[in-house]
Amino acid sequence: MELSLVLDTNGSATLQAQVFEQVRTMILEGRLKPGKGLPPSRLLAERAQVSRNTVVLAYDRLVDEGYIESRGTAGMFVSLVLPDDLMSIGGRADGDRQNGVAKNGEADLLGFDGLPVGVMYPSHARPKYDFWLGRPDANGYPVRAWRRILVRKLAASGFSLTEYGEPAGLEELRVAIADHLGPARGMAVDHKQVIVTSGSQDGLNLICRLCNVTHRPIYIENPCYQGAAYLFKSLGHKLNPIPVDDHGLIVDNLPRDQGGIVYVTPSHQYPTGVTLSLERRMKLLKWAEETSSVIIEDDYDSDFRYDGPPLTSLAGLDRGHRVLYVGTFSKSLGAGLRLGYVVVPKCVSDAARNAKSQMNNGQPWLDQAVLAEFIETGAFDRHLRRMRLIYKSRRDHLRTCLEKTFGGADLKGESGGLHVAWRPPEGSPPAHEIQQRAYKKGVGIYALNSGGAHDFDGTASDDVLVLGYSSLKESDIEKAVKRLHQAVVGPAPDQCKKVS
Amino acid sequence: MELSLVLDTNGSATLQAQVFEQVRTMILEGRLKPGKGLPPSRLLAERAQVSRNTVVLAYDRLVDEGYIESRGTAGMFVSLVLPDDLMSIGGRADGDRQNGVAKNGEADLLGFDGLPVGVMYPSHARPKYDFWLGRPDANGYPVRAWRRILVRKLAASGFSLTEYGEPAGLEELRVAIADHLGPARGMAVDHKQVIVTSGSQDGLNLICRLCNVTHRPIYIENPCYQGAAYLFKSLGHKLNPIPVDDHGLIVDNLPRDQGGIVYVTPSHQYPTGVTLSLERRMKLLKWAEETSSVIIEDDYDSDFRYDGPPLTSLAGLDRGHRVLYVGTFSKSLGAGLRLGYVVVPKCVSDAARNAKSQMNNGQPWLDQAVLAEFIETGAFDRHLRRMRLIYKSRRDHLRTCLEKTFGGADLKGESGGLHVAWRPPEGSPPAHEIQQRAYKKGVGIYALNSGGAHDFDGTASDDVLVLGYSSLKESDIEKAVKRLHQAVVGPAPDQCKKVS
């Protein structure tokens, strides 16, 4: 087959890197379809007038990263399942997509600038046992209670289905959320400060509109949540990554002299799972006041806390109207519901309402009405208590299996949320390699620069992987960890039966 | 009462205009509450050191525009119902809100820039008989069919409620919409070109992300749909208004030499109701090709056509991938559903999908699943046929009542949609005054610079009003027109009984 590369011998990138990038781009843009054969390295080397070794090394890296696979003497073929399907970010996640579109004349005419997909979606290529992060248990959804309320609300819909509703959200729901946040997150909130959104992503967009993000420096955790990083990028930002350690964002690394907007996930850092210490929370708030900065607190999975009480949210500690709080029902109920909220300082609640009406004029009435009653009647709290028990026992079982199978388990972020960060034993392969090997065995487990996470300049350590355990039955966790062990070091001892 | 004005004697604005603006702003910002008394003109004139006549004239204008009302010897009072409540855009619609927020220290710290509310929402101040535009009949919503499908889909939800769905929308729904657009709008569309949105506003935002709006000139109909104008404004645009005549947008007024983005409502111009002629459609498409421009076609109410077949949409005529089509179910079903769609050229369908995931990651699964089946099974087409008959007979009755009551009715935009434009008889008061008088009689009828419409630089003719008839029973239309007649010229003859 033909495969035309354009190599720049004076370019900053090595020839090998250029071959790798261009082939990868063709694959991601679908110009090279899965299963398609690649030209033998010798042939391609001749055509591109580079040493054969350059092509061989580029091919090796493409194999390592799962884009192509060797079928022995038959040669190289585009992988049937691309790592980017698996991670659901694809070329879209980095520059490739832009290049792809930039090459597209018609797209150019539209003046389009490529935007990355920042948030995971179900993939046809999902592995059998997928520890993808932040997936609630499908069987846990309160379908019966939901239907009961749904049918009643629908029967009494009146004008609600045909008229525009309040863009900031249904008042009952805003009140219910405000009441929930008091005990749950230590926030004293008036319902007017609550804006109902279609989830965290909609909430982040709302905040970007409110805070003039395009004109202020943005500081973001490193590694961080992809959906946020890609959104800020898409709005034309240079992001300033601030490293995260075992106590969360290293607040001292924020510039003393210049304020801006800080994006943090204090309850359960995404992806590392660590909790921002109280001392740092106070420091961060102080810094925000001194530098007239805004803090975006993304509290995506704080509904689930297993050991000890949760730390009060930054918004709950905030006295200077500095914190914009982002909450979602995507983890506590389900992402298919598309409901979340932001809590803003009183002084901008009108502005937030107006921004929401500019964006999409609010969420569907029926969904809001049902959720409002579900929360008011206490059914939501009962649901959370039930799910906490299920998720806690899944977390415990994952730990037990890892300990038994690997003779110990170095875990972080266990005390809450829906995922943990795991450091494999000394001498294991690098995280990204474990991810690839495990995937080939049908197990989804993610290095810090994937799994819905983003790593700036590859600074995230490559010896940690994240596992979301909430959607896997204990028997599956057991099988998955065995396969994982095979992927890492060979067959596992059959000894991680559940201790109960 | 105190009322402190800061007048600039060297300012470009007349002192009278300054008094008017400052009092109006205080009212809109709630610093002067409805029912509150105003200082006598003499007193205010002394304090502000201007001639009494200046204040009297400013007060007169405030009365004319409905902000304050005279209670004879008791003096002037802030109106109990402000025109901005009535029009649901308030100070938010123009600069006032910005000023308001700019004055707010805390908001400043957030770096917030005030955003206007661009889209109508239900107002506590809605008049008894409200001809507000684009309101479907609440009793027409297919609640029973909806519930039947809803319950079945919910029972079979599987992972759909807990997992993220395809950001571009549920495939069944995209296919159903694509199939609907063929016969309905003459569009041959692949479902991949259809992106499900939460309504037109979400669709317009999506298109703004796709088309780099902030870097390209925007041409917009004058008068035009508020939701679009305010969105473009909020993204920092200078808008270039292009006048509309009886054949729609005057395409010849677009600059020959410079392209950009054109926003049009060709089927039923908002608010004037006129249809863009076929000749102009072809001209507009040609212009777009020659100037590498993009056309945004907002086809908000084209599902309803009463006399003759609808003209093929611009998207249906487009051969140059120039048209981005915006559709909504807010008129055909209801705005509370929050579902709409955009149709984009193939070359940017991936980009559109990515933009959507950046914005809010798609619409709720259940709502989409129900609508998909509702369309697939033909229930949607049956619903449309049923509503067309209802709306047509309301339109006919409105015309009959206007003719009988005013001895003739000069109407535009009758052939389709949910509203008409009415030119009152010779010698009637200006439209904005009729709007105010009618409102005081409990009738909502709207001048071209209100009712969800926007008029640039007050160029829209003040002798036309728009009436949305779709949500009013015929008996109410009858009563409303009588009151309207009283508002315009005194008591009406009782002779507009329905002729059937």
Short mmCIF file of N, CA, C and O in Angstrom, two decimals, chain B residues 191-260:
data_model
loop_
_atom_site.label_atom_id
_atom_site.label_comp_id
_atom_site.label_asym_id
_atom_site.label_seq_id
_atom_site.Cartn_x
_atom_site.Cartn_y
_atom_site.Cartn_z
N HIS B 191 -27.23 10.95 9.35
CA HIS B 191 -27.48 11.21 10.79
C HIS B 191 -26.22 11.73 11.49
O HIS B 191 -26.31 12.40 12.51
N LYS B 192 -25.04 11.46 10.92
CA LYS B 192 -23.81 11.96 11.55
C LYS B 192 -23.72 13.48 11.49
O LYS B 192 -22.96 14.11 12.23
N GLN B 193 -24.49 14.07 10.58
CA GLN B 193 -24.49 15.54 10.47
C GLN B 193 -25.41 16.18 11.50
O GLN B 193 -25.41 17.39 11.67
N VAL B 194 -26.21 15.36 12.18
CA VAL B 194 -27.18 15.87 13.15
C VAL B 194 -26.59 15.81 14.55
O VAL B 194 -26.13 14.76 15.00
N ILE B 195 -26.55 16.95 15.22
CA ILE B 195 -26.10 16.99 16.61
C ILE B 195 -27.30 17.40 17.46
O ILE B 195 -27.89 18.46 17.24
N VAL B 196 -27.66 16.56 18.41
CA VAL B 196 -28.80 16.87 19.28
C VAL B 196 -28.37 17.93 20.30
O VAL B 196 -27.28 17.84 20.88
N THR B 197 -29.19 18.94 20.46
CA THR B 197 -28.88 20.03 21.40
C THR B 197 -30.00 20.17 22.43
O THR B 197 -31.02 19.49 22.33
N SER B 198 -29.82 21.10 23.36
CA SER B 198 -30.88 21.31 24.35
C SER B 198 -31.87 22.37 23.84
O SER B 198 -32.65 22.90 24.61
N GLY B 199 -31.81 22.70 22.57
CA GLY B 199 -32.69 23.72 21.99
C GLY B 199 -31.89 24.65 21.10
O GLY B 199 -30.67 24.49 20.96
N SER B 200 -32.55 25.64 20.53
CA SER B 200 -31.87 26.53 19.59
C SER B 200 -30.68 27.24 20.23
O SER B 200 -29.63 27.40 19.61
N GLN B 201 -30.85 27.68 21.48
CA GLN B 201 -29.80 28.48 22.10
C GLN B 201 -28.51 27.66 22.23
O GLN B 201 -27.43 28.13 21.90
N ASP B 202 -28.65 26.42 22.67
CA ASP B 202 -27.50 25.52 22.76
C ASP B 202 -26.91 25.31 21.36
O ASP B 202 -25.69 25.31 21.19
N GLY B 203 -27.79 25.19 20.37
CA GLY B 203 -27.33 25.02 18.99
C GLY B 203 -26.55 26.22 18.49
O GLY B 203 -25.50 26.07 17.85
N LEU B 204 -27.02 27.41 18.82
CA LEU B 204 -26.31 28.63 18.40
C LEU B 204 -24.95 28.69 19.07
O LEU B 204 -23.95 29.06 18.45
N ASN B 205 -24.89 28.34 20.35
CA ASN B 205 -23.60 28.31 21.04
C ASN B 205 -22.64 27.32 20.38
O ASN B 205 -21.46 27.61 20.20
N LEU B 206 -23.17 26.17 20.03
CA LEU B 206 -22.35 25.15 19.37
C LEU B 206 -21.77 25.72 18.07
O LEU B 206 -20.57 25.61 17.81
N ILE B 207 -22.60 26.38 17.31
CA ILE B 207 -22.16 26.95 16.04
C ILE B 207 -21.13 28.06 16.27
O ILE B 207 -20.13 28.15 15.56
N CYS B 208 -21.34 28.85 17.31
CA CYS B 208 -20.36 29.90 17.63
C CYS B 208 -18.99 29.30 17.91
O CYS B 208 -17.97 29.81 17.49
N ARG B 209 -18.99 28.14 18.61
CA ARG B 209 -17.71 27.46 18.90
C ARG B 209 -17.08 26.95 17.61
O ARG B 209 -15.87 26.99 17.43
N LEU B 210 -17.92 26.46 16.72
CA LEU B 210 -17.42 25.86 15.48
C LEU B 210 -16.84 26.88 14.53
O LEU B 210 -15.87 26.62 13.84
N CYS B 211 -17.47 28.03 14.50
CA CYS B 211 -17.19 28.97 13.40
C CYS B 211 -16.32 30.13 13.81
O CYS B 211 -16.26 31.13 13.09
N ASN B 212 -15.65 30.04 14.97
CA ASN B 212 -14.74 31.14 15.30
C ASN B 212 -15.43 32.48 15.27
O ASN B 212 -14.87 33.45 14.76
N VAL B 213 -16.66 32.54 15.74
CA VAL B 213 -17.43 33.78 15.57
C VAL B 213 -16.67 35.02 16.05
O VAL B 213 -16.74 36.07 15.43
N THR B 214 -15.90 34.83 17.10
CA THR B 214 -15.27 36.04 17.66
C THR B 214 -14.27 36.67 16.71
O THR B 214 -13.83 37.78 16.94
N HIS B 215 -13.90 35.94 15.66
CA HIS B 215 -12.93 36.52 14.73
C HIS B 215 -13.51 36.85 13.37
O HIS B 215 -12.79 37.08 12.42
N ARG B 216 -14.85 36.82 13.25
CA ARG B 216 -15.44 37.07 11.93
C ARG B 216 -16.62 38.02 12.07
O ARG B 216 -17.33 37.98 13.08
N PRO B 217 -16.84 38.86 11.06
CA PRO B 217 -17.98 39.77 11.11
C PRO B 217 -19.29 38.99 11.16
O PRO B 217 -19.40 37.93 10.55
N ILE B 218 -20.25 39.49 11.93
CA ILE B 218 -21.56 38.85 12.01
C ILE B 218 -22.61 39.77 11.41
O ILE B 218 -22.66 40.96 11.74
N TYR B 219 -23.39 39.22 10.48
CA TYR B 219 -24.50 39.96 9.88
C TYR B 219 -25.78 39.35 10.39
O TYR B 219 -25.93 38.13 10.42
N ILE B 220 -26.70 40.19 10.84
CA ILE B 220 -27.91 39.69 11.49
C ILE B 220 -29.12 40.49 11.02
O ILE B 220 -29.00 41.68 10.70
N GLU B 221 -30.25 39.81 10.91
CA GLU B 221 -31.47 40.48 10.46
C GLU B 221 -31.84 41.63 11.41
O GLU B 221 -31.59 41.53 12.61
N ASN B 222 -32.44 42.68 10.86
CA ASN B 222 -32.93 43.76 11.69
C ASN B 222 -34.35 44.13 11.28
O ASN B 222 -34.56 44.53 10.16
N PRO B 223 -35.34 43.93 12.19
CA PRO B 223 -35.20 43.41 13.55
C PRO B 223 -34.93 41.91 13.54
O PRO B 223 -35.12 41.26 12.53
N CYS B 224 -34.49 41.39 14.70
CA CYS B 224 -34.08 39.99 14.73
C CYS B 224 -34.48 39.31 16.03
O CYS B 224 -35.01 39.94 16.94
N TYR B 225 -34.16 38.03 16.09
CA TYR B 225 -34.43 37.24 17.29
C TYR B 225 -33.40 37.58 18.38
O TYR B 225 -32.20 37.49 18.18
N GLN B 226 -33.96 37.99 19.53
CA GLN B 226 -33.17 38.44 20.66
C GLN B 226 -32.12 37.42 21.12
O GLN B 226 -30.97 37.76 21.34
N GLY B 227 -32.56 36.18 21.25
CA GLY B 227 -31.67 35.14 21.80
C GLY B 227 -30.38 35.04 21.01
O GLY B 227 -29.30 34.81 21.58
N ALA B 228 -30.47 35.23 19.70
CA ALA B 228 -29.28 35.16 18.86
C ALA B 228 -28.46 36.43 19.02
O ALA B 228 -27.25 36.38 19.29
N ALA B 229 -29.13 37.59 18.92
CA ALA B 229 -28.41 38.86 19.00
C ALA B 229 -27.64 38.97 20.32
O ALA B 229 -26.46 39.31 20.33
N TYR B 230 -28.32 38.62 21.42
CA TYR B 230 -27.66 38.79 22.72
C TYR B 230 -26.53 37.80 22.90
O TYR B 230 -25.52 38.09 23.54
N LEU B 231 -26.68 36.61 22.33
CA LEU B 231 -25.59 35.64 22.42
C LEU B 231 -24.36 36.17 21.68
O LEU B 231 -23.26 36.22 22.24
N PHE B 232 -24.55 36.59 20.43
CA PHE B 232 -23.42 37.11 19.66
C PHE B 232 -22.77 38.28 20.41
O PHE B 232 -21.57 38.36 20.55
N LYS B 233 -23.64 39.18 20.92
CA LYS B 233 -23.12 40.32 21.68
C LYS B 233 -22.28 39.85 22.86
O LYS B 233 -21.19 40.34 23.11
N SER B 234 -22.82 38.86 23.56
CA SER B 234 -22.15 38.42 24.80
C SER B 234 -20.78 37.81 24.47
O SER B 234 -19.91 37.72 25.33
N LEU B 235 -20.60 37.38 23.23
CA LEU B 235 -19.30 36.84 22.83
C LEU B 235 -18.39 37.96 22.32
O LEU B 235 -17.34 37.70 21.73
N GLY B 236 -18.84 39.17 22.53
CA GLY B 236 -17.96 40.31 22.24
C GLY B 236 -18.01 40.79 20.81
O GLY B 236 -17.03 41.27 20.26
N HIS B 237 -19.18 40.69 20.18
CA HIS B 237 -19.29 41.12 18.80
C HIS B 237 -19.82 42.48 18.62
O HIS B 237 -20.70 42.89 19.35
N LYS B 238 -19.36 43.11 17.55
CA LYS B 238 -20.12 44.21 16.99
C LYS B 238 -21.00 43.55 15.94
O LYS B 238 -20.52 42.84 15.06
N LEU B 239 -22.30 43.73 16.06
CA LEU B 239 -23.21 43.12 15.10
C LEU B 239 -23.48 44.07 13.95
O LEU B 239 -23.55 45.27 14.13
N ASN B 240 -23.58 43.50 12.76
CA ASN B 240 -23.91 44.32 11.59
C ASN B 240 -25.34 44.03 11.18
O ASN B 240 -25.60 43.02 10.54
N PRO B 241 -26.29 44.90 11.59
CA PRO B 241 -27.69 44.66 11.25
C PRO B 241 -27.94 44.88 9.76
O PRO B 241 -27.46 45.85 9.19
N ILE B 242 -28.68 43.94 9.14
CA ILE B 242 -29.06 44.06 7.73
C ILE B 242 -30.59 44.13 7.70
O ILE B 242 -31.25 43.24 8.25
N PRO B 243 -31.15 45.17 7.09
CA PRO B 243 -32.61 45.34 7.16
C PRO B 243 -33.37 44.21 6.47
O PRO B 243 -32.85 43.50 5.62
N VAL B 244 -34.63 44.06 6.91
CA VAL B 244 -35.54 43.04 6.39
C VAL B 244 -36.72 43.75 5.73
O VAL B 244 -37.23 44.73 6.28
N ASP B 245 -37.13 43.32 4.53
CA ASP B 245 -38.37 43.86 3.95
C ASP B 245 -39.37 42.72 3.76
O ASP B 245 -39.21 41.66 4.35
N ASP B 246 -40.36 42.93 2.90
CA ASP B 246 -41.42 41.92 2.76
C ASP B 246 -40.93 40.60 2.18
O ASP B 246 -41.63 39.59 2.23
N HIS B 247 -39.73 40.59 1.62
CA HIS B 247 -39.18 39.34 1.08
C HIS B 247 -38.05 38.81 1.94
O HIS B 247 -37.25 37.99 1.50
N GLY B 248 -37.96 39.31 3.18
CA GLY B 248 -36.93 38.85 4.10
C GLY B 248 -35.67 39.69 4.04
O GLY B 248 -35.70 40.85 3.60
N LEU B 249 -34.56 39.10 4.46
CA LEU B 249 -33.28 39.81 4.51
C LEU B 249 -32.95 40.42 3.15
O LEU B 249 -33.06 39.76 2.11
N ILE B 250 -32.57 41.69 3.16
CA ILE B 250 -32.20 42.35 1.90
C ILE B 250 -30.75 41.96 1.58
O ILE B 250 -29.79 42.61 2.02
N VAL B 251 -30.62 40.87 0.83
CA VAL B 251 -29.31 40.26 0.60
C VAL B 251 -28.34 41.24 -0.06
O VAL B 251 -27.14 41.22 0.22
N ASP B 252 -28.88 42.13 -0.90
CA ASP B 252 -28.00 43.09 -1.60
C ASP B 252 -27.29 44.02 -0.62
O ASP B 252 -26.29 44.64 -0.98
N ASN B 253 -27.79 44.13 0.60
CA ASN B 253 -27.14 45.01 1.57
C ASN B 253 -25.94 44.36 2.26
O ASN B 253 -25.27 44.99 3.07
N LEU B 254 -25.69 43.09 1.96
CA LEU B 254 -24.49 42.45 2.51
C LEU B 254 -23.29 42.96 1.72
O LEU B 254 -23.37 43.16 0.52
N PRO B 255 -22.16 43.18 2.39
CA PRO B 255 -20.98 43.71 1.68
C PRO B 255 -20.48 42.71 0.64
O PRO B 255 -20.38 41.52 0.92
N ARG B 256 -20.22 43.21 -0.55
CA ARG B 256 -19.73 42.34 -1.63
C ARG B 256 -18.32 41.83 -1.32
O ARG B 256 -17.94 40.74 -1.71
N ASP B 257 -17.58 42.67 -0.62
CA ASP B 257 -16.12 42.42 -0.53
C ASP B 257 -15.73 41.64 0.72
O ASP B 257 -14.66 41.07 0.79
N GLN B 258 -16.62 41.62 1.73
CA GLN B 258 -16.21 40.98 2.98
C GLN B 258 -17.22 39.93 3.44
O GLN B 258 -18.40 40.21 3.56
N GLY B 259 -16.73 38.71 3.66
CA GLY B 259 -17.60 37.64 4.14
C GLY B 259 -17.70 37.64 5.65
O GLY B 259 -17.24 38.57 6.32
N GLY B 260 -18.28 36.58 6.19
CA GLY B 260 -18.41 36.45 7.63
C GLY B 260 -19.48 35.42 7.94
O GLY B 260 -19.57 34.39 7.29
#
